[in-house]
Amino acid sequence: MGDDRWSAGHAPHQAVPVGRRIEFRRTQRRLSRRAVANLVGRSEEWLRLIESGRLRLDSIEATIRLAEVLQIADFRELIDRPVPPERPTPAAAELVSALRPAILDHPGLADAMAATDMPATDWPAELLRCEQLWSRSRDRFTQTARFLPRVLVAARGWHWRTGGGDTTELLIGAYHLCRQVLSAMGAHDLALLVADRAVAATSGQDRPAVLAASAWHMSEALLPLHPAACRDFALATAQFVGQELIDEIALRGALQLVAAKAAATAADSMAADHLLTAAARTAHRLEGAHVACGVAFGPDEIALTRMEIALAAGDFDSVIAVATGLDGAESEPAGRRARYHILVATALAGRGDDVGAVYALVRAAEASPEDVRYDADAVRTLKQLLRDDNRMLRRELERLTELADLGGAR
């Protein structure tokens, strides 16, 4: 049997994840991970993430070079389907369970009866309270999950009883917030469901910006599940969004960004770069940041998207380079500040800078302790740092481990 085939007893390569095929061939050829990574021109951590299935090979050049180093005759053997989206952690699953009944119960009679528990004049103010908790609270996950189910039930109930009218846009806002919370916790199936309901609720609405915002939430919900569908849906919507009103311009840019992330996930780096450039032109028209129907768009969102795309590609240097233009300012929403520091921490850990990575995670925890617990990149990076077991950082790591509820995992 030639070197470019699997040995007897292994499943056909289509049934074996790319990462496992790479690791098998590397060990078969008695090559260290560091040696292979150096020959490909990437970091050892990048190859570890590829082999573990945490990253996809999204560069034709890197794929071809890796095939050459491992002496795999056909580089197409290293092309695989996207990594399945991560599921909620046990801690997140507990919070999701509080939202699930409010989402899955039929939005009819049950909601209409439950709505009597919250007067029509109260639930809009409660929805605003939930939005503020999600944006600013350091305990934004638990606090929002505590109050949002009752608000969502009331919103759907009063909308059902009144037949729409002024309650429709508020109901859509409740769905939008619910989608954000669910996506952040990894409950992608429920996030897609509420995003679809938001789009359906816009039927008959004479507000193009509200429809565009609902389409953006639908695109974000599709991204981890169906990247190609996400890209097509976001781009199709962006083409029909107006280009005169500031809200519509901002939403067009936000749709371009989610389409860029989808293109990058599908390993179409050229399309991703094109869409990022288009989003930058859209931001230039705004002359600054803008929030439309709860969707933020501007230079910072473009920079964060560039960081996420670079991180997914294992390009840690680019993540840090882009990060230098941002600072996670205190005036920014808690979640965005935390996400910025988590991206930086993950990139620094990938470069072997444990001290910098721990410091960045501490900064993330200062912005939002619960993001360190529920953000998948934060948890993964912290586990890596714990395995490194740097004694100089033990005190900080113990505190972060407690925040993340990892129970001393290594």
Short mmCIF file of C-alpha atoms in Angstrom, two decimals:
data_model
loop_
_atom_site.label_atom_id
_atom_site.label_comp_id
_atom_site.label_asym_id
_atom_site.label_seq_id
_atom_site.Cartn_x
_atom_site.Cartn_y
_atom_site.Cartn_z
CA MET A 1 0.00 0.00 0.00
CA GLY A 2 1.37 3.41 -0.98
CA ASP A 3 2.08 6.25 1.41
CA ASP A 4 -0.85 8.26 0.05
CA ARG A 5 -3.45 5.70 1.17
CA TRP A 6 -4.93 4.75 4.50
CA SER A 7 -3.66 1.56 6.05
CA ALA A 8 -5.96 -1.43 6.32
CA GLY A 9 -8.59 -1.19 9.02
CA HIS A 10 -9.17 2.59 8.66
CA ALA A 11 -12.41 3.99 7.31
CA PRO A 12 -12.41 5.76 3.94
CA HIS A 13 -11.01 9.27 4.26
CA GLN A 14 -14.42 10.86 3.62
CA ALA A 15 -15.64 9.32 6.91
CA VAL A 16 -12.64 10.46 8.96
CA PRO A 17 -12.28 14.11 10.02
CA VAL A 18 -9.49 16.04 8.30
CA GLY A 19 -7.74 16.72 11.61
CA ARG A 20 -7.49 13.04 12.41
CA ARG A 21 -6.21 12.26 8.91
CA ILE A 22 -3.48 14.89 9.29
CA GLU A 23 -2.49 13.67 12.75
CA PHE A 24 -2.41 10.06 11.56
CA ARG A 25 -0.20 10.86 8.57
CA ARG A 26 2.08 13.06 10.67
CA THR A 27 2.63 10.37 13.32
CA GLN A 28 2.92 7.71 10.62
CA ARG A 29 5.82 9.68 9.15
CA ARG A 30 7.25 10.27 12.65
CA LEU A 31 7.12 14.04 12.32
CA SER A 32 6.58 16.34 15.28
CA ARG A 33 3.77 18.87 15.20
CA ARG A 34 6.30 21.69 15.43
CA ALA A 35 8.32 20.37 12.47
CA VAL A 36 5.26 20.08 10.23
CA ALA A 37 3.95 23.49 11.27
CA ASN A 38 7.32 25.12 10.53
CA LEU A 39 7.48 23.52 7.09
CA VAL A 40 3.98 24.77 6.30
CA GLY A 41 4.80 28.24 7.62
CA ARG A 42 2.27 28.23 10.45
CA SER A 43 2.45 27.94 14.23
CA GLU A 44 2.46 24.71 16.22
CA GLU A 45 -0.74 25.85 17.94
CA TRP A 46 -2.40 26.36 14.53
CA LEU A 47 -1.66 22.74 13.61
CA ARG A 48 -2.86 21.52 17.01
CA LEU A 49 -6.19 23.28 16.47
CA ILE A 50 -6.44 21.81 12.95
CA GLU A 51 -5.77 18.30 14.21
CA SER A 52 -8.27 18.66 17.06
CA GLY A 53 -10.96 19.85 14.65
CA ARG A 54 -11.17 23.32 16.23
CA LEU A 55 -10.01 25.04 13.03
CA ARG A 56 -10.60 24.33 9.38
CA LEU A 57 -8.05 24.49 6.60
CA ASP A 58 -9.29 27.61 4.85
CA SER A 59 -6.26 28.39 2.67
CA ILE A 60 -5.57 26.50 -0.56
CA GLU A 61 -1.88 27.41 -0.22
CA ALA A 62 -1.66 25.96 3.30
CA THR A 63 -3.64 22.87 2.25
CA ILE A 64 -1.36 22.16 -0.71
CA ARG A 65 1.78 22.75 1.34
CA LEU A 66 0.53 20.49 4.13
CA ALA A 67 -0.21 17.73 1.60
CA GLU A 68 3.32 18.08 0.22
CA VAL A 69 4.94 17.90 3.66
CA LEU A 70 2.89 14.84 4.63
CA GLN A 71 3.35 13.30 1.16
CA ILE A 72 -0.38 13.07 0.44
CA ALA A 73 -0.75 12.71 -3.33
CA ASP A 74 -4.13 14.46 -3.66
CA PHE A 75 -4.51 17.62 -1.53
CA ARG A 76 -8.29 17.30 -1.90
CA GLU A 77 -8.13 14.59 0.75
CA LEU A 78 -7.60 17.45 3.19
CA ILE A 79 -10.85 19.22 2.28
CA ASP A 80 -13.65 18.53 4.71
CA ARG A 81 -17.04 19.82 5.71
CA PRO A 82 -17.24 22.65 8.25
CA VAL A 83 -16.73 21.81 11.91
CA PRO A 84 -20.15 21.30 13.54
CA PRO A 85 -21.21 24.23 15.73
CA GLU A 86 -20.50 23.89 19.40
CA ARG A 87 -23.29 23.04 21.78
CA PRO A 88 -24.05 24.94 24.99
CA THR A 89 -21.80 24.14 27.93
CA PRO A 90 -23.54 22.59 30.98
CA ALA A 91 -23.62 26.02 32.63
CA ALA A 92 -25.15 27.60 29.53
CA ALA A 93 -27.61 24.74 29.07
CA GLU A 94 -29.11 25.56 32.46
CA LEU A 95 -29.85 29.11 31.35
CA VAL A 96 -31.15 27.95 27.97
CA SER A 97 -33.62 25.67 29.77
CA ALA A 98 -35.17 28.76 31.35
CA LEU A 99 -35.79 30.30 27.92
CA ARG A 100 -36.84 27.15 26.08
CA PRO A 101 -40.47 26.87 27.34
CA ALA A 102 -41.14 30.55 26.62
CA ILE A 103 -39.94 29.99 23.05
CA LEU A 104 -41.46 26.61 22.23
CA ASP A 105 -44.92 27.08 23.77
CA HIS A 106 -47.47 27.96 21.10
CA PRO A 107 -47.74 31.76 20.78
CA GLY A 108 -51.51 31.61 21.02
CA LEU A 109 -53.90 30.85 23.84
CA ALA A 110 -51.24 30.01 26.41
CA ASP A 111 -49.44 33.30 25.80
CA ALA A 112 -52.66 35.30 25.80
CA MET A 113 -53.59 33.91 29.19
CA ALA A 114 -50.11 34.36 30.61
CA ALA A 115 -50.01 37.95 29.40
CA THR A 116 -52.52 38.90 32.08
CA ASP A 117 -49.73 38.41 34.62
CA MET A 118 -47.96 41.45 33.20
CA PRO A 119 -49.98 44.57 32.29
CA ALA A 120 -49.67 45.90 28.76
CA THR A 121 -48.05 49.06 30.10
CA ASP A 122 -45.34 47.11 31.96
CA TRP A 123 -43.76 44.70 29.50
CA PRO A 124 -42.29 47.31 27.08
CA ALA A 125 -40.39 48.81 30.03
CA GLU A 126 -39.33 45.32 31.12
CA LEU A 127 -38.06 44.61 27.62
CA LEU A 128 -35.98 47.79 27.73
CA ARG A 129 -34.62 46.68 31.10
CA CYS A 130 -33.57 43.33 29.61
CA GLU A 131 -31.87 45.06 26.68
CA GLN A 132 -29.93 47.26 29.07
CA LEU A 133 -28.95 44.28 31.21
CA TRP A 134 -27.67 42.44 28.16
CA SER A 135 -25.69 45.43 27.00
CA ARG A 136 -24.24 46.71 30.26
CA SER A 137 -24.52 44.24 33.13
CA ARG A 138 -21.44 42.34 34.29
CA ASP A 139 -23.84 39.43 34.97
CA ARG A 140 -25.59 39.87 31.66
CA PHE A 141 -26.24 36.19 30.93
CA THR A 142 -27.91 35.21 34.20
CA GLN A 143 -29.74 38.51 34.64
CA THR A 144 -31.15 38.54 31.12
CA ALA A 145 -32.09 34.85 31.27
CA ARG A 146 -33.86 35.58 34.55
CA PHE A 147 -36.22 38.26 33.24
CA LEU A 148 -36.46 37.68 29.50
CA PRO A 149 -38.72 34.55 29.49
CA ARG A 150 -41.57 36.37 31.23
CA VAL A 151 -41.16 39.39 28.96
CA LEU A 152 -41.19 37.21 25.86
CA VAL A 153 -44.34 35.39 26.95
CA ALA A 154 -46.04 38.71 27.73
CA ALA A 155 -44.97 40.23 24.41
CA ARG A 156 -46.33 37.31 22.43
CA GLY A 157 -49.50 37.19 24.49
CA TRP A 158 -50.38 40.87 24.15
CA HIS A 159 -49.50 40.76 20.46
CA TRP A 160 -51.87 37.81 20.04
CA ARG A 161 -54.67 39.52 21.96
CA THR A 162 -54.40 42.88 20.22
CA GLY A 163 -53.84 41.53 16.73
CA GLY A 164 -50.58 43.36 16.23
CA GLY A 165 -50.52 47.12 15.89
CA ASP A 166 -48.08 48.90 18.15
CA THR A 167 -47.06 45.64 19.84
CA THR A 168 -45.52 44.13 16.68
CA GLU A 169 -42.28 46.08 16.67
CA LEU A 170 -41.80 45.47 20.40
CA LEU A 171 -42.37 41.75 19.89
CA ILE A 172 -39.75 41.76 17.14
CA GLY A 173 -37.35 43.48 19.54
CA ALA A 174 -37.95 40.74 22.12
CA TYR A 175 -37.17 38.09 19.51
CA HIS A 176 -34.01 39.94 18.48
CA LEU A 177 -32.73 40.07 22.04
CA CYS A 178 -33.59 36.44 22.59
CA ARG A 179 -31.65 35.48 19.45
CA GLN A 180 -28.54 37.29 20.68
CA VAL A 181 -28.65 35.58 24.07
CA LEU A 182 -29.20 32.12 22.59
CA SER A 183 -26.43 32.51 20.00
CA ALA A 184 -24.00 33.69 22.66
CA MET A 185 -24.73 30.56 24.69
CA GLY A 186 -24.39 28.22 21.71
CA ALA A 187 -28.10 27.30 21.49
CA HIS A 188 -28.07 27.72 17.71
CA ASP A 189 -31.22 25.72 16.98
CA LEU A 190 -33.38 27.89 19.23
CA ALA A 191 -31.64 31.05 17.99
CA LEU A 192 -32.62 30.16 14.43
CA LEU A 193 -36.21 29.53 15.52
CA VAL A 194 -36.66 32.92 17.19
CA ALA A 195 -34.88 34.66 14.30
CA ASP A 196 -37.36 33.07 11.90
CA ARG A 197 -40.25 34.24 14.07
CA ALA A 198 -38.88 37.77 14.01
CA VAL A 199 -38.73 37.73 10.21
CA ALA A 200 -42.30 36.38 10.06
CA ALA A 201 -43.50 39.11 12.43
CA THR A 202 -42.22 41.79 10.04
CA SER A 203 -44.83 40.74 7.48
CA GLY A 204 -47.00 43.74 6.76
CA GLN A 205 -44.60 46.14 8.48
CA ASP A 206 -43.88 49.26 6.48
CA ARG A 207 -40.42 49.74 7.99
CA PRO A 208 -37.62 48.46 5.75
CA ALA A 209 -35.06 48.98 8.53
CA VAL A 210 -36.93 46.60 10.86
CA LEU A 211 -37.05 43.97 8.11
CA ALA A 212 -33.32 44.42 7.42
CA ALA A 213 -32.54 44.08 11.13
CA SER A 214 -34.57 40.88 11.33
CA ALA A 215 -32.73 39.59 8.24
CA TRP A 216 -29.41 40.35 9.97
CA HIS A 217 -30.48 38.35 13.03
CA MET A 218 -31.56 35.51 10.75
CA SER A 219 -28.16 35.61 9.02
CA GLU A 220 -26.32 35.53 12.35
CA ALA A 221 -28.42 32.56 13.44
CA LEU A 222 -27.71 30.73 10.17
CA LEU A 223 -23.95 31.36 10.29
CA PRO A 224 -22.86 28.52 12.62
CA LEU A 225 -25.36 26.06 11.11
CA HIS A 226 -25.47 26.80 7.37
CA PRO A 227 -22.69 29.22 6.31
CA ALA A 228 -23.54 29.10 2.59
CA ALA A 229 -27.21 29.83 3.27
CA CYS A 230 -26.16 32.62 5.63
CA ARG A 231 -24.03 34.28 2.97
CA ASP A 232 -26.70 34.03 0.28
CA PHE A 233 -29.46 35.30 2.56
CA ALA A 234 -27.41 38.22 3.89
CA LEU A 235 -26.26 39.31 0.44
CA ALA A 236 -29.73 39.00 -1.07
CA THR A 237 -31.15 41.18 1.69
CA ALA A 238 -28.32 43.73 1.45
CA GLN A 239 -29.06 44.25 -2.25
CA PHE A 240 -32.59 45.41 -1.44
CA VAL A 241 -31.75 47.60 1.54
CA GLY A 242 -32.02 51.31 0.78
CA GLN A 243 -28.91 53.45 0.53
CA GLU A 244 -30.28 56.85 1.52
CA LEU A 245 -31.46 56.64 5.13
CA ILE A 246 -28.71 56.27 7.74
CA ASP A 247 -30.38 53.30 9.48
CA GLU A 248 -30.62 51.39 6.23
CA ILE A 249 -27.02 52.18 5.29
CA ALA A 250 -25.83 50.86 8.65
CA LEU A 251 -27.87 47.67 8.31
CA ARG A 252 -26.53 47.13 4.81
CA GLY A 253 -23.01 47.27 6.24
CA ALA A 254 -23.91 44.87 9.06
CA LEU A 255 -25.27 42.39 6.51
CA GLN A 256 -22.05 42.69 4.50
CA LEU A 257 -20.06 41.80 7.61
CA VAL A 258 -22.02 38.67 8.45
CA ALA A 259 -21.75 37.64 4.78
CA ALA A 260 -17.97 38.12 5.05
CA LYS A 261 -17.83 35.81 8.08
CA ALA A 262 -19.89 33.23 6.21
CA ALA A 263 -17.60 33.43 3.18
CA ALA A 264 -14.55 32.96 5.40
CA THR A 265 -16.18 29.97 7.10
CA ALA A 266 -16.73 28.46 3.65
CA ALA A 267 -13.00 28.97 2.93
CA ASP A 268 -13.71 31.63 0.30
CA SER A 269 -11.11 34.14 1.46
CA MET A 270 -11.35 36.23 -1.71
CA ALA A 271 -15.08 36.78 -1.24
CA ALA A 272 -14.55 37.52 2.46
CA ASP A 273 -11.94 40.19 1.64
CA HIS A 274 -14.22 41.71 -0.99
CA LEU A 275 -17.12 41.92 1.48
CA LEU A 276 -14.94 43.43 4.19
CA THR A 277 -13.83 46.09 1.71
CA ALA A 278 -17.45 46.76 0.78
CA ALA A 279 -18.37 47.09 4.45
CA ALA A 280 -15.52 49.56 4.96
CA ARG A 281 -16.89 51.69 2.11
CA THR A 282 -20.34 51.55 3.70
CA ALA A 283 -18.90 52.63 7.06
CA HIS A 284 -17.15 55.53 5.35
CA ARG A 285 -20.53 56.81 4.17
CA LEU A 286 -21.76 56.82 7.76
CA GLU A 287 -18.78 58.87 8.98
CA GLY A 288 -18.74 56.93 12.25
CA ALA A 289 -20.50 54.21 14.20
CA HIS A 290 -24.27 53.83 14.19
CA VAL A 291 -26.88 51.62 15.84
CA ALA A 292 -29.99 50.81 13.79
CA CYS A 293 -32.82 48.79 15.34
CA GLY A 294 -30.39 47.49 17.94
CA VAL A 295 -27.76 46.43 15.35
CA ALA A 296 -24.40 48.18 15.70
CA PHE A 297 -22.21 48.90 12.70
CA GLY A 298 -19.06 50.92 12.21
CA PRO A 299 -15.26 50.70 12.18
CA ASP A 300 -15.11 48.75 15.45
CA GLU A 301 -17.51 46.08 14.16
CA ILE A 302 -15.41 45.76 11.00
CA ALA A 303 -12.24 45.39 13.08
CA LEU A 304 -13.80 42.74 15.34
CA THR A 305 -14.98 40.82 12.28
CA ARG A 306 -11.47 40.92 10.84
CA MET A 307 -10.13 39.59 14.13
CA GLU A 308 -12.67 36.74 14.19
CA ILE A 309 -11.91 35.77 10.60
CA ALA A 310 -8.16 35.84 11.22
CA LEU A 311 -8.53 33.82 14.42
CA ALA A 312 -10.58 31.15 12.64
CA ALA A 313 -7.76 30.89 10.08
CA GLY A 314 -5.12 30.51 12.79
CA ASP A 315 -3.55 33.80 11.74
CA PHE A 316 -2.75 35.00 15.25
CA ASP A 317 -0.41 37.78 14.16
CA SER A 318 -3.18 39.42 12.13
CA VAL A 319 -5.54 39.25 15.11
CA ILE A 320 -3.06 41.17 17.24
CA ALA A 321 -2.29 43.63 14.44
CA VAL A 322 -5.96 44.51 14.03
CA ALA A 323 -6.45 44.67 17.80
CA THR A 324 -3.93 47.49 18.10
CA GLY A 325 -6.48 49.78 16.47
CA LEU A 326 -9.04 49.03 19.19
CA ASP A 327 -8.89 49.35 22.94
CA GLY A 328 -12.06 47.85 24.39
CA ALA A 329 -12.98 51.23 25.84
CA GLU A 330 -15.10 51.40 28.97
CA SER A 331 -17.80 53.25 27.03
CA GLU A 332 -18.40 50.19 24.85
CA PRO A 333 -21.05 47.56 25.75
CA ALA A 334 -19.81 44.93 28.20
CA GLY A 335 -20.20 42.07 25.77
CA ARG A 336 -18.24 43.76 23.01
CA ARG A 337 -15.42 44.73 25.40
CA ALA A 338 -15.24 41.17 26.67
CA ARG A 339 -15.27 39.72 23.17
CA TYR A 340 -12.40 41.99 22.12
CA HIS A 341 -10.21 40.85 25.03
CA ILE A 342 -11.14 37.19 24.49
CA LEU A 343 -10.09 37.35 20.83
CA VAL A 344 -6.79 38.92 21.88
CA ALA A 345 -6.30 36.27 24.59
CA THR A 346 -6.92 33.42 22.16
CA ALA A 347 -4.46 34.84 19.63
CA LEU A 348 -1.79 35.43 22.27
CA ALA A 349 -2.21 31.89 23.59
CA GLY A 350 -1.84 30.66 20.03
CA ARG A 351 1.47 32.48 19.81
CA GLY A 352 2.63 30.95 23.11
CA ASP A 353 2.36 34.19 25.10
CA ASP A 354 0.70 32.78 28.22
CA VAL A 355 1.27 35.92 30.28
CA GLY A 356 -0.37 38.16 27.68
CA ALA A 357 -3.23 35.70 27.21
CA VAL A 358 -3.99 35.53 30.94
CA TYR A 359 -3.88 39.32 31.22
CA ALA A 360 -6.31 39.63 28.31
CA LEU A 361 -8.70 37.12 29.93
CA VAL A 362 -8.54 39.08 33.16
CA ARG A 363 -9.50 42.21 31.21
CA ALA A 364 -12.40 40.27 29.66
CA ALA A 365 -13.54 39.21 33.13
CA GLU A 366 -13.40 42.82 34.32
CA ALA A 367 -15.79 43.76 31.50
CA SER A 368 -18.11 40.77 31.91
CA PRO A 369 -17.19 37.83 34.18
CA GLU A 370 -19.89 35.68 32.65
CA ASP A 371 -18.44 36.00 29.15
CA VAL A 372 -15.39 34.12 30.41
CA ARG A 373 -17.76 31.32 31.40
CA TYR A 374 -19.97 31.20 28.32
CA ASP A 375 -17.76 32.31 25.42
CA ALA A 376 -16.41 29.19 23.65
CA ASP A 377 -13.10 30.82 22.74
CA ALA A 378 -12.58 31.99 26.33
CA VAL A 379 -13.23 28.52 27.77
CA ARG A 380 -11.00 26.82 25.19
CA THR A 381 -8.16 29.28 25.74
CA LEU A 382 -8.39 28.98 29.52
CA LYS A 383 -8.22 25.18 29.28
CA GLN A 384 -5.09 25.49 27.15
CA LEU A 385 -3.49 27.82 29.68
CA LEU A 386 -4.35 25.44 32.50
CA ARG A 387 -2.64 22.60 30.65
CA ASP A 388 0.47 24.75 30.25
CA ASP A 389 0.48 25.08 34.06
CA ASN A 390 2.57 28.23 34.29
CA ARG A 391 3.28 28.55 38.01
CA MET A 392 3.86 32.28 37.76
CA LEU A 393 0.25 32.66 36.62
CA ARG A 394 -1.33 30.20 39.04
CA ARG A 395 -3.20 32.78 41.13
CA GLU A 396 -4.76 34.48 38.10
CA LEU A 397 -5.62 31.14 36.51
CA GLU A 398 -7.32 29.92 39.69
CA ARG A 399 -9.51 33.01 39.72
CA LEU A 400 -10.39 32.63 36.03
CA THR A 401 -11.08 28.91 36.51
CA GLU A 402 -13.52 29.74 39.27
CA LEU A 403 -15.26 32.33 37.07
CA ALA A 404 -15.52 29.87 34.19
CA ASP A 405 -16.77 27.09 36.52
CA LEU A 406 -14.24 24.65 35.06
CA GLY A 407 -13.67 22.86 38.33
CA GLY A 408 -9.89 22.75 37.94
CA ALA A 409 -10.07 21.14 34.47
CA ARG A 410 -6.81 20.57 32.69
#
